[in-house]
Tab-separated table of C-alpha atoms in Angstrom:
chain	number	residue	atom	x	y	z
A	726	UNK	CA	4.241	17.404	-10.216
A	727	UNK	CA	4.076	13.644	-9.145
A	728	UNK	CA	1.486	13.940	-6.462
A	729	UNK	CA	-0.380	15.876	-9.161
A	730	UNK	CA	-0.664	12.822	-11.619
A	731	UNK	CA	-0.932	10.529	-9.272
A	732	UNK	CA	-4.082	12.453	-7.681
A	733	UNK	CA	-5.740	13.313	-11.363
A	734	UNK	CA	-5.162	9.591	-12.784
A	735	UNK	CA	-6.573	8.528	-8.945
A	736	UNK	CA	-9.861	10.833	-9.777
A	737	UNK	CA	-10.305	9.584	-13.305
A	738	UNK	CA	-10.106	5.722	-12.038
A	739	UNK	CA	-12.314	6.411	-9.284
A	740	UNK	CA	-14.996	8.117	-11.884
A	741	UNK	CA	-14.598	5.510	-14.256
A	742	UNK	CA	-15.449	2.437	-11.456
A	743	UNK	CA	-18.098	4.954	-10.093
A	744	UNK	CA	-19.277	4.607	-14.050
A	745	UNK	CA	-18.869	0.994	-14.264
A	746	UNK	CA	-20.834	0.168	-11.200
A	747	UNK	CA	-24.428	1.932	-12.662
A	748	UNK	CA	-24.877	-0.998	-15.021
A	749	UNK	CA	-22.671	-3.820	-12.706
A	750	UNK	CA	-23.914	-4.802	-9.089
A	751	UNK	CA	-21.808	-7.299	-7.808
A	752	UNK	CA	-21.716	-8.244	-4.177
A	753	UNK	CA	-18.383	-6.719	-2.751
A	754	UNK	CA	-16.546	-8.456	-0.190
A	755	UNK	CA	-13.632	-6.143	1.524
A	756	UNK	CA	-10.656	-6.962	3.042
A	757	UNK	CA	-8.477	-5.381	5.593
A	758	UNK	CA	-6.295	-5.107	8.476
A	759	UNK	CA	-2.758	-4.943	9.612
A	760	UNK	CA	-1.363	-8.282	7.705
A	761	UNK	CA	-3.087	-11.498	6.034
A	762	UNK	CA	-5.111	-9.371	3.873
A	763	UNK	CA	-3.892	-10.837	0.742
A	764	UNK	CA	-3.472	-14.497	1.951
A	765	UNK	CA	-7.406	-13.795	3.532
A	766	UNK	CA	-8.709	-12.665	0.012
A	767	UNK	CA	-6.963	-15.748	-1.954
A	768	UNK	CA	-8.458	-18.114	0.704
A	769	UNK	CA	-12.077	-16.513	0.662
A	770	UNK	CA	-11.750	-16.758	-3.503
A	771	UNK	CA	-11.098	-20.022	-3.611
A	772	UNK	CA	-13.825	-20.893	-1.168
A	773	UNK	CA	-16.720	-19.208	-3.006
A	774	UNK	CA	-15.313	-20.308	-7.090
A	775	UNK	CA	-14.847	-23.738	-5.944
A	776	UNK	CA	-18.440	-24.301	-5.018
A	777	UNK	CA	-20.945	-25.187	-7.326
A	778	UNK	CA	-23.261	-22.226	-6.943
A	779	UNK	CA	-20.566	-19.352	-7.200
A	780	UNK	CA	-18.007	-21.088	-9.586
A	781	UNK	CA	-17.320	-18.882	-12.416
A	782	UNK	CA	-19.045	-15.936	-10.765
A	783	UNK	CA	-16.580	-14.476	-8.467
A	784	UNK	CA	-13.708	-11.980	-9.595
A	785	UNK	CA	-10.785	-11.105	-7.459
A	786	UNK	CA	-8.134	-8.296	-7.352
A	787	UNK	CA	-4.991	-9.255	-8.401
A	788	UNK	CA	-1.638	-9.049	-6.244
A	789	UNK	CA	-1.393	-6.221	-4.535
A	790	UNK	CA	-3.890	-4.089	-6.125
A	791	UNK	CA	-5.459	-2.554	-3.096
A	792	UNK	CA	-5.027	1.344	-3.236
A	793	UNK	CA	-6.000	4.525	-4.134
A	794	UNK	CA	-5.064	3.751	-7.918
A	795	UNK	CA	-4.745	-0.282	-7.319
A	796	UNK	CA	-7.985	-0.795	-6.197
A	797	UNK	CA	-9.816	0.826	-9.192
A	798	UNK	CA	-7.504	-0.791	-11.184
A	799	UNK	CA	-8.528	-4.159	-10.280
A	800	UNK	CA	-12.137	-3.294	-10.611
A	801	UNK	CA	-11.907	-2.247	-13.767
A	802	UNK	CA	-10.224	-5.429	-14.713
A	803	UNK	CA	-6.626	-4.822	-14.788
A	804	UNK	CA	-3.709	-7.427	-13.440
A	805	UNK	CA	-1.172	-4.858	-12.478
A	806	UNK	CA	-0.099	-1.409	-12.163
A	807	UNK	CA	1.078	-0.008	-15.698
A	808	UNK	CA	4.273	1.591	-16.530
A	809	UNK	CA	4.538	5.368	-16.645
A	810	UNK	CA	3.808	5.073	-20.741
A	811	UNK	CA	1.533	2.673	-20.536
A	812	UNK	CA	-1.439	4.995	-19.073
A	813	UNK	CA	-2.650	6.757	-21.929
A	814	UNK	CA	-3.735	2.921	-23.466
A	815	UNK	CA	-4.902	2.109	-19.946
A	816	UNK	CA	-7.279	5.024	-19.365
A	817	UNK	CA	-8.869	4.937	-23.313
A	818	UNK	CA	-9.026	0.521	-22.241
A	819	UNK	CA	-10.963	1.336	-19.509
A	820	UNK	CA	-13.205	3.784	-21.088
A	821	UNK	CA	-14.087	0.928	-23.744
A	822	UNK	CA	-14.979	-1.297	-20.743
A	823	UNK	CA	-16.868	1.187	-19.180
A	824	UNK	CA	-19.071	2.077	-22.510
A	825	UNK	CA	-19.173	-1.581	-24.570
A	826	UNK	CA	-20.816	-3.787	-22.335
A	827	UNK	CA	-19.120	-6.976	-24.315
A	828	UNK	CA	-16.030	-5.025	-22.440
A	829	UNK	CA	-17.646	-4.920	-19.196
A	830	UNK	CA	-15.019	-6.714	-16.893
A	831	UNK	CA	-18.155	-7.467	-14.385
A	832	UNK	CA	-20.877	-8.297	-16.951
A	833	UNK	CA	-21.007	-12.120	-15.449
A	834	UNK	CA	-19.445	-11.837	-12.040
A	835	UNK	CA	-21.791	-12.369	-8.980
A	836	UNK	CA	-19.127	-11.368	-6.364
A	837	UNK	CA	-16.242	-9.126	-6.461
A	838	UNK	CA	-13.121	-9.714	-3.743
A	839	UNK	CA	-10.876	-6.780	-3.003
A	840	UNK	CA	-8.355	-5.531	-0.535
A	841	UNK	CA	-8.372	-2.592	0.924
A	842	UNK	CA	-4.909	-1.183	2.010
A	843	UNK	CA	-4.094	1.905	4.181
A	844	UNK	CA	-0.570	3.646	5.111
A	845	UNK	CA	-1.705	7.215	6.323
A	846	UNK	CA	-5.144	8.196	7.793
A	847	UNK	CA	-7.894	8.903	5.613
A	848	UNK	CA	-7.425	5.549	3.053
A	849	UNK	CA	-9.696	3.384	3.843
A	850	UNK	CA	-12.665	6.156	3.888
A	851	UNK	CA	-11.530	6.927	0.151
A	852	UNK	CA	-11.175	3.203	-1.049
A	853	UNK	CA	-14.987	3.166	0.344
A	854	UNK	CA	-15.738	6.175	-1.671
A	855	UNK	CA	-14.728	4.082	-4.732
A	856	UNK	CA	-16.241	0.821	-4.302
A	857	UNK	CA	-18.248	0.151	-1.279
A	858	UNK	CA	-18.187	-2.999	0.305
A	859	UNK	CA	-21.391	-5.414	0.951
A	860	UNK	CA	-19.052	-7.166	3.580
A	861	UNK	CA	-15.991	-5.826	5.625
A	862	UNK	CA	-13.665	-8.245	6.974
A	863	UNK	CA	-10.955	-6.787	9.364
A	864	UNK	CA	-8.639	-9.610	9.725
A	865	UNK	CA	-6.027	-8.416	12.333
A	866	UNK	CA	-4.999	-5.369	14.121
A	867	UNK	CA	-1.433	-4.478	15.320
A	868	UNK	CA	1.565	-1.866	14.604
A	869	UNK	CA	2.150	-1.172	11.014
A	870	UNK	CA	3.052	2.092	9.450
A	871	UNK	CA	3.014	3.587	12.725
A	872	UNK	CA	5.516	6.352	11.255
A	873	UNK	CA	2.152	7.765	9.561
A	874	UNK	CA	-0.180	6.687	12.917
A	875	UNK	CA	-0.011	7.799	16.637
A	876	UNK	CA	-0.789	4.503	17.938
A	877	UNK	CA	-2.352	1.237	17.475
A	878	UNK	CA	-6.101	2.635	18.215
A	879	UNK	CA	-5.601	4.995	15.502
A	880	UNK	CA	-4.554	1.670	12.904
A	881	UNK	CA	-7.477	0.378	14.564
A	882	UNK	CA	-9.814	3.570	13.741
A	883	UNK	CA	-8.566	3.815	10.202
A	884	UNK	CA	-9.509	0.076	9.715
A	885	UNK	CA	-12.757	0.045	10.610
A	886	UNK	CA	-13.655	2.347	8.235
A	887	UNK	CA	-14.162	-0.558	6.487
A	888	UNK	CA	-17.038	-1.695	8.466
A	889	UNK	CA	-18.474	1.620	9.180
A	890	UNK	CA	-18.894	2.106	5.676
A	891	UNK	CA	-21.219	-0.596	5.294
A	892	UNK	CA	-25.142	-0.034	4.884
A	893	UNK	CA	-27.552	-2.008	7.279
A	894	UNK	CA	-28.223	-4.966	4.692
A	895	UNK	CA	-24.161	-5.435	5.380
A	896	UNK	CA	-22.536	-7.773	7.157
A	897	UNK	CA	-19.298	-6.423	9.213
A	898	UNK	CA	-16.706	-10.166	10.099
A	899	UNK	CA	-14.919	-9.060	13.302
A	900	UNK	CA	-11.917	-10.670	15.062
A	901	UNK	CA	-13.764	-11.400	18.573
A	902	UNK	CA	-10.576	-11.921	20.153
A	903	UNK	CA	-9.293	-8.482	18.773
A	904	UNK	CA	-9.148	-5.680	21.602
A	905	UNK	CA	-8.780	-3.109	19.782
A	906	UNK	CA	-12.639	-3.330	18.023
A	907	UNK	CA	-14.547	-3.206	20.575
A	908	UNK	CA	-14.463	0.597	21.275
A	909	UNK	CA	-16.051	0.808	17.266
A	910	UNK	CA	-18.702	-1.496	17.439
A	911	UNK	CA	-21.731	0.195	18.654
A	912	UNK	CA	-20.775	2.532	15.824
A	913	UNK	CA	-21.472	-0.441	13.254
A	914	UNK	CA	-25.130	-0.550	11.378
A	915	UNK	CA	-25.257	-3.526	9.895
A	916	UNK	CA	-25.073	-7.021	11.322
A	917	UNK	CA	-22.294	-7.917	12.712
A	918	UNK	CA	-20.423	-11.848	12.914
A	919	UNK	CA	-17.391	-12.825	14.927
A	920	UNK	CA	-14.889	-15.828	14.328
A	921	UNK	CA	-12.823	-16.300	17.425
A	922	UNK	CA	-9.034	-16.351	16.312
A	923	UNK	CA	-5.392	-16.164	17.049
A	924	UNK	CA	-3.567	-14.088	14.660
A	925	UNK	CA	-2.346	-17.328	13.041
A	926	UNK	CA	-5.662	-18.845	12.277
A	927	UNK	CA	-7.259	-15.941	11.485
A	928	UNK	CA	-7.235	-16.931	7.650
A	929	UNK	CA	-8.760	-20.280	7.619
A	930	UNK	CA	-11.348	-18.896	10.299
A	931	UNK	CA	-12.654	-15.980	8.102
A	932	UNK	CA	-12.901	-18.649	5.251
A	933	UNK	CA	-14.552	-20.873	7.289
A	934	UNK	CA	-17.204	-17.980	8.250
A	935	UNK	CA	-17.883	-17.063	4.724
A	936	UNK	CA	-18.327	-20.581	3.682
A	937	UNK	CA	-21.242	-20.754	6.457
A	938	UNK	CA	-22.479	-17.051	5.183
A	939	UNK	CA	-22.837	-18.014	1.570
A	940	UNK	CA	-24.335	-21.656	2.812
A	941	UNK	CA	-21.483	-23.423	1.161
A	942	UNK	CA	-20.724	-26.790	3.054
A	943	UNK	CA	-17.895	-27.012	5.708
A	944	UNK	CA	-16.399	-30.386	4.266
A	945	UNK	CA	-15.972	-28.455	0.434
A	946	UNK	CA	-14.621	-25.370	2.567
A	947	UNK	CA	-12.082	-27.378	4.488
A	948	UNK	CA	-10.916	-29.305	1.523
A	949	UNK	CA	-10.629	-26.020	-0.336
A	950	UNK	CA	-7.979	-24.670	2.541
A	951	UNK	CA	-6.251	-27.804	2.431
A	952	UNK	CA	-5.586	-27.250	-1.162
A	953	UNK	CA	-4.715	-23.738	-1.096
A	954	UNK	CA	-1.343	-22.945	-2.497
A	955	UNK	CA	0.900	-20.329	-0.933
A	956	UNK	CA	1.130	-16.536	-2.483
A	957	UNK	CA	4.837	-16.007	-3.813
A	958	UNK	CA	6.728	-14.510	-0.557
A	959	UNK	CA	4.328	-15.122	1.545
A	960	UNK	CA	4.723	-17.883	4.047
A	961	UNK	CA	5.808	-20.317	1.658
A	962	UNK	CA	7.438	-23.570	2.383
A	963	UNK	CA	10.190	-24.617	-0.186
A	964	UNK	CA	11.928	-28.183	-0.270
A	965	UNK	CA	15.486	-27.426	-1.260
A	966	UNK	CA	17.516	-30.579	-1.389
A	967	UNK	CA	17.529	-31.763	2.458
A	968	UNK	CA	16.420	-28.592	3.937
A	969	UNK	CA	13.504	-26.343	3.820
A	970	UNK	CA	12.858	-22.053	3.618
A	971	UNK	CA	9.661	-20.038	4.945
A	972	UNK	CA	9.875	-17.630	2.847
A	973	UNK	CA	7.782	-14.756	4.083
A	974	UNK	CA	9.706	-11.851	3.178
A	975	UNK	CA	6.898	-10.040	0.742
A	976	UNK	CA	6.389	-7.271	3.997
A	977	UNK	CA	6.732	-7.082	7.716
A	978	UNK	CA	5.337	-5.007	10.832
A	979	UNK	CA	5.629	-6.798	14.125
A	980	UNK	CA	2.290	-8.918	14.309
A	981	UNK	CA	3.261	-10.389	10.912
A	982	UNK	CA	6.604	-11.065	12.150
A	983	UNK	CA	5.411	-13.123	15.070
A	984	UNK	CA	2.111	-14.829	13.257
A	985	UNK	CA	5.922	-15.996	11.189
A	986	UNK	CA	7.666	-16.602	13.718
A	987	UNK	CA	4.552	-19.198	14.964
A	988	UNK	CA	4.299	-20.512	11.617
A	989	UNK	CA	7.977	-21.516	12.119
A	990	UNK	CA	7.634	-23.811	15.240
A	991	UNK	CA	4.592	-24.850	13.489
A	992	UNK	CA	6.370	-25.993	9.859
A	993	UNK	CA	9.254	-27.182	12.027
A	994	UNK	CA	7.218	-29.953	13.499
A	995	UNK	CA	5.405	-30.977	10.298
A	996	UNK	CA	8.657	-31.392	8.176
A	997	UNK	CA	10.810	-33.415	11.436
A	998	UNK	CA	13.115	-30.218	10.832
A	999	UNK	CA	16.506	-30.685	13.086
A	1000	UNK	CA	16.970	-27.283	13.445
A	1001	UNK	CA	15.146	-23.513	13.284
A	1002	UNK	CA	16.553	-20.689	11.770
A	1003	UNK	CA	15.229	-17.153	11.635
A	1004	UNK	CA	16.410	-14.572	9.050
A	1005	UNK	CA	14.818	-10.942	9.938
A	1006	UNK	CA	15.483	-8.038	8.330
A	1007	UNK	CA	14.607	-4.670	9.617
A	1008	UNK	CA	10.530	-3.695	9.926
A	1009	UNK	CA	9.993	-0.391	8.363
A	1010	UNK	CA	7.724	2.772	9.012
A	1011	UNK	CA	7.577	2.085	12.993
A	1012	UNK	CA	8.249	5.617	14.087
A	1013	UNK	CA	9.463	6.080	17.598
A	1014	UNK	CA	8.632	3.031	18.732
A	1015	UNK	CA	10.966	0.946	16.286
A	1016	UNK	CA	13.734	-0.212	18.694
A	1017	UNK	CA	11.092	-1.447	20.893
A	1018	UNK	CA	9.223	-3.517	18.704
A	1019	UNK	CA	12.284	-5.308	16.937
A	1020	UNK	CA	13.508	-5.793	20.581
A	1021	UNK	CA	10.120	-7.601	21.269
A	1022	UNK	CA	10.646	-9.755	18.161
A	1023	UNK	CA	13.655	-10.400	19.476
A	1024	UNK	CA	12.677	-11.992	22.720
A	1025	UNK	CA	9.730	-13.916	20.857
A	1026	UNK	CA	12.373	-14.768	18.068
A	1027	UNK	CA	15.218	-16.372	20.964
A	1028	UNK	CA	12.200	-18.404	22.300
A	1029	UNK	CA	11.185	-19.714	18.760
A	1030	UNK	CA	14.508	-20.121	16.317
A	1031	UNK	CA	17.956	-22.239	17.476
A	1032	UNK	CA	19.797	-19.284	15.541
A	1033	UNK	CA	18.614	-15.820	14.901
A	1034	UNK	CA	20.682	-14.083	11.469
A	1035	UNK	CA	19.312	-10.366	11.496
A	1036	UNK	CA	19.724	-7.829	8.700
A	1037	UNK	CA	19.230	-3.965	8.424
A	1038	UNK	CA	20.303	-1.305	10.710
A	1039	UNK	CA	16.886	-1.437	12.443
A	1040	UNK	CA	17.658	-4.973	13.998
A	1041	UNK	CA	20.669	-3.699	15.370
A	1042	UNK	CA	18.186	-4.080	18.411
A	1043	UNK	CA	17.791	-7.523	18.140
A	1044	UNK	CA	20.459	-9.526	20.598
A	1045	UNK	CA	22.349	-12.656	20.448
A	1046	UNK	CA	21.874	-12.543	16.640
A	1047	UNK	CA	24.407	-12.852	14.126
A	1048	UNK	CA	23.651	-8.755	12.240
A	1049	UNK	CA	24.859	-8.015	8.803
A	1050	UNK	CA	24.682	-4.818	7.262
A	1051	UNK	CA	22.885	-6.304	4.243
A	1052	UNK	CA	22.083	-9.294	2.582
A	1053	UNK	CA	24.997	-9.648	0.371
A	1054	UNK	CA	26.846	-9.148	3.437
A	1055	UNK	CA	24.947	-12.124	5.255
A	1056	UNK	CA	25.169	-14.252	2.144
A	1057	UNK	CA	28.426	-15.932	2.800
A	1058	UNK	CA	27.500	-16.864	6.132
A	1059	UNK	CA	24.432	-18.792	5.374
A	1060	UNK	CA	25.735	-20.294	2.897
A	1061	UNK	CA	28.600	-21.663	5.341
A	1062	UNK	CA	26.194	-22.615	7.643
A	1063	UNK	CA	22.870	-24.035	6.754
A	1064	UNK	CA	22.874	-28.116	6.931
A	1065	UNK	CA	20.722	-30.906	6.249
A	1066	UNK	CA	17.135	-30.622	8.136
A	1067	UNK	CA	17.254	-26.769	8.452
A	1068	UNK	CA	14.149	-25.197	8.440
A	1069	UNK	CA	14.656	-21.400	7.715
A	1070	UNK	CA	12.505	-18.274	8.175
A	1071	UNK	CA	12.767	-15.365	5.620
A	1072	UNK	CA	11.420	-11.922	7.197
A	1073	UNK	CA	11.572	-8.647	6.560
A	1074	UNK	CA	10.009	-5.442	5.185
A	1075	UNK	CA	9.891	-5.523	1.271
A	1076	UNK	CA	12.223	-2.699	0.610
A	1077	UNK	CA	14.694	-4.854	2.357
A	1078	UNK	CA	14.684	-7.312	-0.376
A	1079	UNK	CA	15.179	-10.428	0.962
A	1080	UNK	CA	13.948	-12.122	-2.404
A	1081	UNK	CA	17.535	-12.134	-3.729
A	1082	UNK	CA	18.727	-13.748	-0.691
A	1083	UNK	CA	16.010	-16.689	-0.831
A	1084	UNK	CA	17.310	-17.213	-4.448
A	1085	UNK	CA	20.971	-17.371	-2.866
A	1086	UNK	CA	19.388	-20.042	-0.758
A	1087	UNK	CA	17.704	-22.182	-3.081
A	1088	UNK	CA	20.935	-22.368	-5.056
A	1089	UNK	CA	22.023	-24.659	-2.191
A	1090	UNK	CA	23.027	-28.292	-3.010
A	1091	UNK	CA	24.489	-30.806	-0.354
A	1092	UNK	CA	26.964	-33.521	-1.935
C-alpha cells in the first residue's frame, strides 16, 4: 500500500513539473555521482548568484531534495519533503503554481540547480524523464549502494545517465581523471568538458569550470569558494573550546570516507592540530563486499588518524581501533579522552546517527 502512494504521488509530481516546464525554460544544470553532489550544487549556486549577470536568476534545490518525489518537489518550489498529512495542501499548492503564473516558482529564474540521486538502477533515467538537464555534471564515481549494484561499472552506468540524457546543444562536465567514464563517452552527443581532479578537489574544480562556461571571471569565482560556508554535517570544521570536530557524518560509502579522511590531514595542518582523531561508524548498503571496503578504510584510516574510535557492527573489520557497539556506548570514552589541540573526524552512514554524538562533543569544556 506504501509503494502504491509513493508511486501515484511520484506520477502526479512528475506531471505537474512536466506542466510547469511548458510556460518555464530555465537552463538546468544536473548534478551527480557517488558523493559531493550536494556540496558541488551549493558551490556551483553560489558561483553563478554571486555574479552580476546571474544574481537573482538562479534557483536551487534545497537539502536533499534529489529523488523520485524530492526532485519534483524542489522544482516546483518546495523546501522539504512534507509530512504524511501535509500532501493533500501540497499537491492543490502546486496545482496553483502550476496554473497562476504570479505562483509560478520559475517565472524569473534563468537557471535551475538540482541533484540527481540514485540507490537502485533505473533512477537517474527517471529523474531525466522529469526534468532534463541542459548540463550533467558527474562529480565522482566509487562504491555506494552496492547492495542494490553489481559493481562499480554498473554505479558508473547508472550515473551517466545523466549525461546521456543530454541533447547535442548540452554540455556533459566529466571527471578526466575518473576511470570508470571512459567506456560511456563515445555514447555522449553533446559536447563534452573535462576538469582534471582528485576526489578532494573535485568541488572547487567543477565550480571553477562553470565559472569559465558561463564567462564569469576566475578572481569573483575563487573569492566565491573562499567564502563558501560548510553544509550542516558535511565536512564541517567546528572550534570547540581548544579543540576542533570534522563533522562529516551526514552519509558515507568508502570514497567519501577517504576524500574525509584527506580532508583530515588537510584541516590538521591548517588549525596546528596536536593530534588526529578519526570516529567511523559503519558504511551501509555495501553488499558482499562490506568487510573489504571498511578493511581498506582501515588501512587508509591507520596511515591518516593518531587514534582510530570505530562504531557499528560493520567496522568490526576495522583493526587497532577502539569499537563500540554504539555511540552511547563510545560516548564515555571520548569524553575521557579528547584534549586540547584535537582535531576529530565524524564519519559514518546517516542511519548511524552520529549527529547526537557531535552534540556530546561540542558539550566539551576544558577548565
Amino acid at each position: 500500500m506504501k509503494k502504491y502512494i509513493h508511486n501515484l504521488i511520484a506520477w502526479k509530481l512528475k506531471k505537474l513539473v512536466k506542466w510547469l516546464l511548458i510556460s518555464s525554460h530555465p537552463l538546468v544544470i544536473g548534478i551527480t555521482g557517488s558523493a559531493g553532489k550536494s556540496t558541488t550544487k551549493e558551490a556551483v549556486y553560489e558561483v553563478l548568484n554571486t555574479s552580476l549577470q546571474y544574481k537573482g536568476k538562479v534557483k536551487k534545490s534545497v537539502g536533499n531534495l534529489n529523488t523520485d518525489i524530492g526532485l519534483p518537489l524542489a522544482v516546483l518550489g518546495f523546501n522539504s519533503s512534507p509530512r504524511f498529512y501535509e500532501w493533500p495542501f501540497v499537491m492543490l499548492l502546486s496545482l496553483f503554481r502550476v496554473l497562476i503564473p504570479q505562483l509560478n516558482p520559475l517565472s524569473r529564474i534563468s537557471i535551475l540547480v538540482l541533484e540527481y540521486a540514485a540507490d537502485k538502477p533505473g533512477d537517474i533515467k527517471y529523474l531525466t524523464e522529469i526534468i532534463k538537464p541542459d548540463i550533467a555534471i558527474i562529480t565522482v564515481i566509487g562504491p555506494a549502494h552496492l547492495v542494490n549494484y553489481q559493481s562499480i561499472n554498473q554505479i558508473a552506468e547508472e550515473k551517466m545517465q545523466l549525461a546521456l540524457s543530454l541533447d547535442k546543444s548540452g554540455i556533459a562536465l566529466l571527471n578526466k581523471q575518473d576511470p570508470h567514464l571512459k567506456q560511456y563517452v563515445e555514447k555522449i552527443k553533446c559536447e563534452i568538458k573535462y576538469f582534471d581532479a582528485s576526489p578532494h578537489q573535485t568541488t572547487m574544480m567543477i565550480a571553477k569550470k562553470i565559472g569559465e562556461i558561463f564567462e564569469i571571471n576566475l578572481k569573483i569565482v575563487e573569492k566565491v569558494l573562499k567564502n563558501i560556508k560548510p553544509m550542516d554535517h558535511r565536512l564541517n570544521l567546528i572550534k570547540i573550546d581548544s579543540f576542533y570536530i570534522l563533522d562529516d557524518c551526514y552519509n558515507a560509502n568508502p570514497l567519501s570516507t577517504k576524500m574525509a579522511l584527506e580532508e583530515l590531514s588537510v584541516k590538521a595542518k591548517e588549525v596546528g592540530a596536536t593530534r588526529k582523531i578519526a570516529i567511523l561508524g559503519d558504511m551501509l548498503e555495501l553488499g558482499q563486499d562490506s568487510a573489504k571496503y571498511h578493511h581498506e578504510i582501515g588501512e587508509l584510516a591507520k596511515k591518516t588518524a593518531d587514534i582510530i574510535i570505530t562504531i557499528g557492527e560493520e567496522s568490526k573489520q576495522i583493526d587497532n581501533s577502539h569499537w563500540f557497539k554504539d555511540q552511547y556506548a563510545a560516548g564515555p570514552f571520548l569524553l575521557n579522552m579528547i584534549t586540547k589541540g584535537d582535531i576529530i573526524l565524524v564519519k559514518a552512514s546517516r542511519k548511524i546517527g552520529l549527529e547526537k554524538l557531535v552534540d556530546r562533543l561540542m558539550s566539551i569544556k576544558f577548565h
